[in-house]
Each structure stands twice: as structure tokens, then as C-alpha cells.
Amino acid sequence: MKQIIIAVDAMGGDNAPGAVVRGCLSALRAHDDLAIRLFGRAEAVRPLLEEAGSEKSRIELIDAPDEITMHDEPMLAVRRKTESSMVKALMDVREKRADAVVSAGSTGALFLGGMAYVRVVRGIDRPALAPVLPGLNKPFLLIDSGANADCQPRYLLQFGLMGSVYMNRVLGVKTPDVGLVNIGAEDAKGNRLVKEAYHLMSAQTVYHFAGNCEARDVQFGNFDVVVTDGFTGNVILKYAEGLTSVLFKQMKLAAKSSVRAKLGGLLLKPALSSLREKMNADEYGGAPLIGLEGTVVKAHGSSNDFAFGKAVEQARLMVLRDVTGRIREGLAEISAGEASRV
């Protein structure tokens, strides 16, 4: 049995290192083929490993005296804080000591550090953040969700490939439907970026491009992959998170508004609990930074034990299903198709 080694940034995130360590232990208990290289300040992390039990033999603690915080300027931090837990974890993948990195730390630093140390797949212009989100009909991948605010049409073409590979290899969708965020379903709609991207995505035959996706249709889940630039994607992501939170709070307030409402609320409580679980994006792990030579997963900054454990399991599955290798194959097929049309 091949062992999957995950390098983990123990100091990244609001609840680090406690939630990080407990999440790693949860993933280790679930998968016998998993091993963790844990990077962080040894004096802060070592006491947390006392609850590891038999899993302790599959955890290696590597001291990283420095830390990249949310207040650090990402580029400077990545360059100067080479003894930080995040940079040392990224270097672990670059130097082939680990198969993947998981961090709940600064998104900007992880993105820039991934490009600088893990490196971008040849033929990919920009890696992209791509969380899986719950939809009405089925979960979907939103790519890009914030890594690239300014994009060119070929970036969106590549995002479609990367997202399709991920949904196929990790979530088992046989032929993912890829949609392009636009202000209308018609191919003539949109700005210059979207129109040119539509043309490129329609011409390729490596993945199934299913046309434009209006913003109001994103969360229905009719598309398996929703492609957009990072600025628009981040707005969609944050708005969806905020709207979901508001809806649940409004339902809670409504259920307490009268005696009749309280009785109805008690009857609906099991169904609403099931709905909350269905809408919990933590079930799908973090946001993979797709397009790098190694697997990098960005866990949410506020990840609890459960969410971080799921992010580690997600990284394991990406390695097992060779997401990076399939992206390389898809790029070669796209390039061959473009050459044949010249």
C-alpha cells in the first residue's frame, strides 16, 4: 500500500494549532495509508500530540520557528519568512518529501508561495482556487474564487479544464458540465473577456463546455463546474456565504416569533438540521489551488477540527487520483487541437 504523505501548516488559521492537529488525527484514523509531516512551533504543537494515541507513529513534527500571519504582506512574507510553517511545508512538496500541502493560513501567501516553491504546471498560465460548494441539485466547483482578479480568456479556458479534471477524478462525475459565468445565456452576451473565453471554450473538445451560466443559476447545481475570473468568483462566493447565513438566521428568528411558530419550529427542527448539514461546504474540504506541480489545499481560515480533517482527506484523494497528471494530459490534448485548426 502506497503511503500518502501530507505536509501540514500547523500554525495557519484562526484555530491553529489545536484544530489543525485534531483534524490531522481525525484524517489519520480514517485512512491507514496516510502520514503527516506537521510544521509549526514545536513548543506549541508537541503538547497537542499527546492525544494522538497509535496515530502518533504516522506524525512527524518539524520545528518551524516563524509564522506567516494574516497581517503580513504576502509577497514579502513568502520571500523573507523561509523558516515559517507555511513555506517549509511548501518546500517539502517541492523537494518530494511530501505529496501535498494543506494550510488554513493566508490565502495570498499560499497562492504566491505555491507559485514560487511548488511551481506552476507547464502550459498553465495561472493556478486557481476552486472550492466545491453545495447546490440545490448537486455540488459544483467554483473556479476561480479569488486567486486571479484580472484574467485573460485563455485563463478561463484552462480553468474549465482544471475544474473538469477535479470533478471527474475527485468527485467521480463522469462527464462534468462546465459553465461560464455571464450576464445572459446567449453566446453574444457579456464583456470582451467572457465573449473571447466562450469562443475558446466552445472550440476545444477535451472537456464538455455547456455554455453560459447566469449568476442566479450558479447555486442550482445544473453545472458541475462554474468558471469565472477571480474577482467575480470571490464576489459570488462571499455573497453566497452571507446569504446562506442570513437565511438561517431569519428562519431561526421566525421560528421564535410566536407560540405557534415555536411549535412549528420544533416539528421542522430535524428537517432544518438536515438542510444545514447539506449546505455545509466543510463536507467537501478546502479550496484546492489547482494548476501547480504538487497538490495544495487551502482550508478555510476559520476551520474547525472537522473542516481541517476533511481538507487533509481531500488532499489525499487528489494525490491518489493524480489530478495534476490528468491536467497535463488535458493541456496536451488542447494544444494538439489548437495546432490542428491552424
XYZ file of C-alpha atoms in Angstrom:
342
model
C 0.000 0.000 0.000
C 1.459 3.341 -1.094
C 1.728 5.839 1.721
C 0.403 9.347 1.047
C 2.433 11.990 2.881
C 0.767 15.343 3.590
C 2.772 18.397 4.719
C 0.602 20.433 7.079
C 0.992 24.061 8.156
C 0.117 23.712 11.845
C 0.202 27.457 12.563
C -2.167 28.715 9.848
C -5.766 29.692 10.605
C -7.835 31.212 13.388
C -7.996 27.989 15.414
C -4.408 26.823 14.957
C -2.679 24.782 16.113
C -5.393 22.950 18.065
C -7.962 22.451 15.300
C -5.185 21.623 12.817
C -3.717 18.854 14.970
C -7.107 17.371 15.853
C -8.167 17.497 12.203
C -4.989 15.658 11.187
C -5.634 12.979 13.823
C -9.175 12.525 12.516
C -7.872 12.026 8.948
C -5.203 9.589 10.148
C -7.804 7.489 11.952
C -9.880 7.332 8.780
C -7.042 6.347 6.414
C -4.293 3.816 7.118
C -2.300 4.928 4.060
C -1.895 8.491 5.344
C 1.130 10.078 7.049
C 1.520 13.678 8.246
C 4.572 15.932 8.338
C 3.494 18.678 10.714
C 5.245 22.062 10.526
C 4.973 24.508 13.412
C 6.498 25.816 16.605
C 7.452 22.639 18.423
C 6.695 24.004 21.910
C 3.129 24.901 20.838
C 2.357 21.759 18.849
C 4.051 18.946 20.787
C 1.659 19.010 23.802
C -1.293 18.589 21.427
C 0.143 15.337 20.119
C -0.260 13.656 23.493
C -3.804 12.681 22.453
C -2.567 11.094 19.232
C -2.542 7.517 20.511
C -1.498 4.918 17.952
C -1.602 7.518 15.160
C 1.438 9.231 16.664
C 3.738 6.897 14.722
C 2.450 8.434 11.473
C 3.019 12.041 12.521
C 6.386 13.737 12.252
C 6.726 17.149 13.903
C 9.182 19.517 12.209
C 10.015 22.703 14.076
C 9.207 25.909 12.165
C 10.002 28.832 14.450
C 8.466 31.512 12.226
C 4.852 32.120 11.186
C 3.092 33.939 8.348
C 0.147 35.843 9.789
C -2.911 37.357 8.125
C -1.367 40.792 8.712
C 1.813 40.061 6.744
C 2.202 41.352 3.194
C 2.032 38.035 1.275
C 4.891 38.552 -1.181
C 7.328 39.824 1.444
C 6.313 37.086 3.885
C 6.877 34.309 1.357
C 10.298 35.682 0.439
C 11.564 36.555 3.905
C 9.917 34.071 6.260
C 11.603 30.966 4.893
C 11.528 29.353 8.345
C 7.754 29.729 8.590
C 5.471 26.703 8.838
C 3.805 27.521 5.501
C 6.966 27.973 3.448
C 8.642 24.902 4.955
C 5.542 22.815 4.153
C 5.542 24.075 0.551
C 9.251 23.296 0.214
C 8.517 19.783 1.444
C 6.408 19.173 -1.658
C 8.882 20.834 -3.988
C 11.679 18.609 -2.678
C 9.464 15.472 -2.918
C 9.395 14.691 0.794
C 5.610 15.127 0.795
C 2.863 14.628 -1.781
C 0.651 17.554 -0.806
C 0.298 20.664 1.373
C -2.675 21.721 3.490
C -2.844 25.143 5.145
C -5.557 27.332 6.673
C -3.214 30.335 6.622
C -3.082 33.439 4.446
C -4.645 32.778 1.039
C -2.412 35.333 -0.678
C 0.757 33.896 0.839
C -0.240 30.322 -0.013
C -1.034 31.311 -3.602
C 2.264 33.162 -4.115
C 4.221 30.561 -2.187
C 2.679 27.788 -4.246
C 3.725 29.505 -7.464
C 7.233 30.271 -6.170
C 8.085 26.982 -4.462
C 5.798 24.248 -5.811
C 5.755 25.820 -9.312
C 3.021 26.077 -11.921
C 2.318 23.218 -14.332
C 3.931 23.961 -17.686
C 1.229 25.266 -20.018
C -0.928 26.686 -17.215
C -0.833 30.480 -17.000
C -2.284 30.828 -13.502
C -3.316 28.352 -10.803
C -6.814 28.896 -9.455
C -8.667 28.477 -6.174
C -11.603 26.145 -6.618
C -13.901 25.282 -3.692
C -16.684 22.730 -4.060
C -19.967 24.289 -2.950
C -23.388 22.784 -2.206
C -26.025 23.361 -4.892
C -29.768 22.684 -4.994
C -29.393 19.729 -7.361
C -25.762 18.709 -6.758
C -22.446 20.157 -5.577
C -20.451 22.267 -8.012
C -16.913 23.637 -8.319
C -16.424 27.420 -8.484
C -13.186 28.291 -10.315
C -11.589 30.821 -9.808
C -12.826 32.020 -6.408
C -10.248 34.715 -5.707
C -6.703 33.899 -6.797
C -6.750 35.864 -10.085
C -8.704 39.115 -10.026
C -7.621 40.029 -13.564
C -7.862 37.285 -16.165
C -7.316 36.686 -19.849
C -9.589 34.467 -21.969
C -7.082 31.594 -22.105
C -7.002 31.525 -18.285
C -10.722 30.762 -18.262
C -10.193 28.087 -20.912
C -7.635 26.455 -18.610
C -9.857 26.875 -15.543
C -12.507 24.849 -17.357
C -10.028 22.024 -17.904
C -8.728 22.091 -14.333
C -12.221 22.157 -12.862
C -13.441 19.349 -15.097
C -10.483 17.143 -14.153
C -11.048 17.789 -10.450
C -14.764 16.954 -10.551
C -14.078 13.819 -12.578
C -11.143 12.482 -10.578
C -12.096 13.570 -7.054
C -15.918 13.607 -7.006
C -16.418 10.954 -9.676
C -18.535 12.974 -12.127
C -18.254 11.047 -15.386
C -18.573 13.972 -17.825
C -18.690 17.263 -15.902
C -20.771 20.063 -17.399
C -18.667 23.228 -17.471
C -20.434 26.610 -17.438
C -19.090 30.139 -17.898
C -20.489 32.888 -15.647
C -22.164 35.566 -17.755
C -24.996 38.105 -17.637
C -27.083 36.020 -20.028
C -27.315 32.538 -21.502
C -26.855 33.728 -25.115
C -23.366 33.423 -26.591
C -23.421 37.076 -27.740
C -23.828 38.386 -24.176
C -21.077 39.618 -21.883
C -17.916 41.684 -21.910
C -14.873 41.128 -24.094
C -13.255 38.684 -21.658
C -16.303 36.434 -21.450
C -17.052 36.537 -25.197
C -13.491 35.541 -26.119
C -13.414 32.875 -23.412
C -16.724 31.493 -24.718
C -15.194 31.173 -28.185
C -12.124 29.327 -26.867
C -14.108 27.019 -24.616
C -16.547 26.174 -27.393
C -13.734 25.264 -29.797
C -11.948 22.740 -27.547
C -13.095 19.102 -27.245
C -11.203 17.936 -24.152
C -13.975 18.782 -21.680
C -17.705 19.371 -22.041
C -18.470 23.076 -22.264
C -22.184 23.515 -21.566
C -22.469 27.250 -22.253
C -23.115 30.357 -20.202
C -24.324 30.314 -16.615
C -26.198 33.310 -15.252
C -25.388 34.296 -11.665
C -28.888 33.422 -10.465
C -28.368 29.848 -11.733
C -24.956 29.243 -10.132
C -26.211 27.587 -6.947
C -28.864 25.447 -8.575
C -26.100 22.985 -9.438
C -27.088 22.493 -13.073
C -23.393 22.894 -13.917
C -20.692 20.746 -12.305
C -18.023 23.396 -12.876
C -18.666 27.153 -12.858
C -15.841 29.144 -14.485
C -15.189 32.830 -13.884
C -12.423 35.320 -13.126
C -11.212 35.515 -9.527
C -12.813 38.881 -8.800
C -16.294 37.773 -9.872
C -15.818 34.353 -8.297
C -14.887 35.819 -4.934
C -17.926 38.110 -5.009
C -20.162 35.100 -5.782
C -18.539 33.048 -3.005
C -18.799 35.739 -0.324
C -22.346 36.679 -1.315
C -23.436 33.026 -1.215
C -21.866 32.576 2.239
C -23.544 35.733 3.527
C -26.932 34.906 2.023
C -26.904 31.391 3.484
C -26.067 32.795 6.925
C -28.832 35.421 6.696
C -31.445 32.869 5.607
C -30.714 30.541 8.515
C -30.765 33.441 10.982
C -34.083 34.675 9.555
C -35.582 31.182 9.850
C -34.409 30.995 13.462
C -35.957 34.367 14.284
C -39.208 33.439 12.534
C -39.392 30.180 14.492
C -39.272 32.179 17.754
C -41.748 34.897 16.742
C -44.852 33.332 18.352
C -46.072 30.286 20.271
C -47.428 28.780 17.045
C -44.117 29.448 15.287
C -42.200 27.797 18.148
C -44.339 24.670 17.877
C -43.835 24.608 14.113
C -40.119 25.147 14.624
C -39.917 22.075 16.863
C -41.603 19.992 14.183
C -39.278 21.340 11.488
C -36.077 21.093 13.535
C -34.942 17.676 12.157
C -35.540 18.793 8.551
C -33.751 22.113 9.109
C -30.804 20.331 10.736
C -30.573 18.077 7.694
C -30.714 21.126 5.415
C -27.925 22.864 7.359
C -25.770 19.753 7.002
C -26.481 19.590 3.267
C -25.474 23.244 2.860
C -22.247 22.784 4.838
C -19.335 23.318 2.431
C -16.935 21.851 5.025
C -18.091 18.399 3.895
C -16.087 18.868 0.684
C -12.840 20.030 2.318
C -10.989 23.222 1.432
C -10.325 25.066 -1.802
C -7.672 23.284 -3.861
C -5.146 25.537 -5.563
C -5.283 23.736 -8.909
C -2.624 24.103 -11.600
C 0.520 23.573 -9.536
C 3.066 20.774 -9.885
C 2.015 19.478 -6.488
C -1.248 19.249 -4.565
C -2.037 22.330 -2.456
C -5.277 22.678 -0.492
C -6.359 25.909 1.203
C -8.519 25.145 4.222
C -10.859 27.892 5.402
C -9.208 30.312 7.813
C -11.817 29.569 10.478
C -11.652 25.783 10.000
C -12.607 23.665 12.993
C -11.370 20.102 13.611
C -13.913 18.583 11.210
C -13.256 21.010 8.357
C -9.488 20.695 8.575
C -9.700 16.904 8.671
C -11.811 16.978 5.517
C -9.227 19.225 3.825
C -6.488 16.695 4.610
C -8.643 13.870 3.226
C -9.291 15.967 0.117
C -5.547 16.397 -0.468
C -5.053 12.657 -0.069
C -7.703 11.913 -2.697
C -6.233 14.437 -5.147
C -2.878 12.670 -4.893
C -4.394 9.204 -5.281
C -6.428 10.254 -8.337
C -3.439 12.063 -9.950
C -5.285 15.313 -10.637
C -2.061 17.065 -11.715
C -1.142 14.319 -14.187
C -4.557 14.425 -15.835
C -4.347 18.216 -16.175
C -1.042 17.804 -18.036
C -2.685 15.274 -20.372
C -5.624 17.616 -20.999
C -3.315 20.528 -21.800
C -1.514 18.400 -24.364
C -4.854 17.484 -25.965
C -5.956 21.138 -26.109
C -2.637 22.169 -27.663
C -2.910 19.410 -30.257
C -6.454 20.514 -31.099
C -5.384 24.143 -31.493
C -2.495 23.121 -33.759
C -4.819 21.101 -35.999
C -7.042 24.142 -36.527
C -4.195 26.395 -37.632
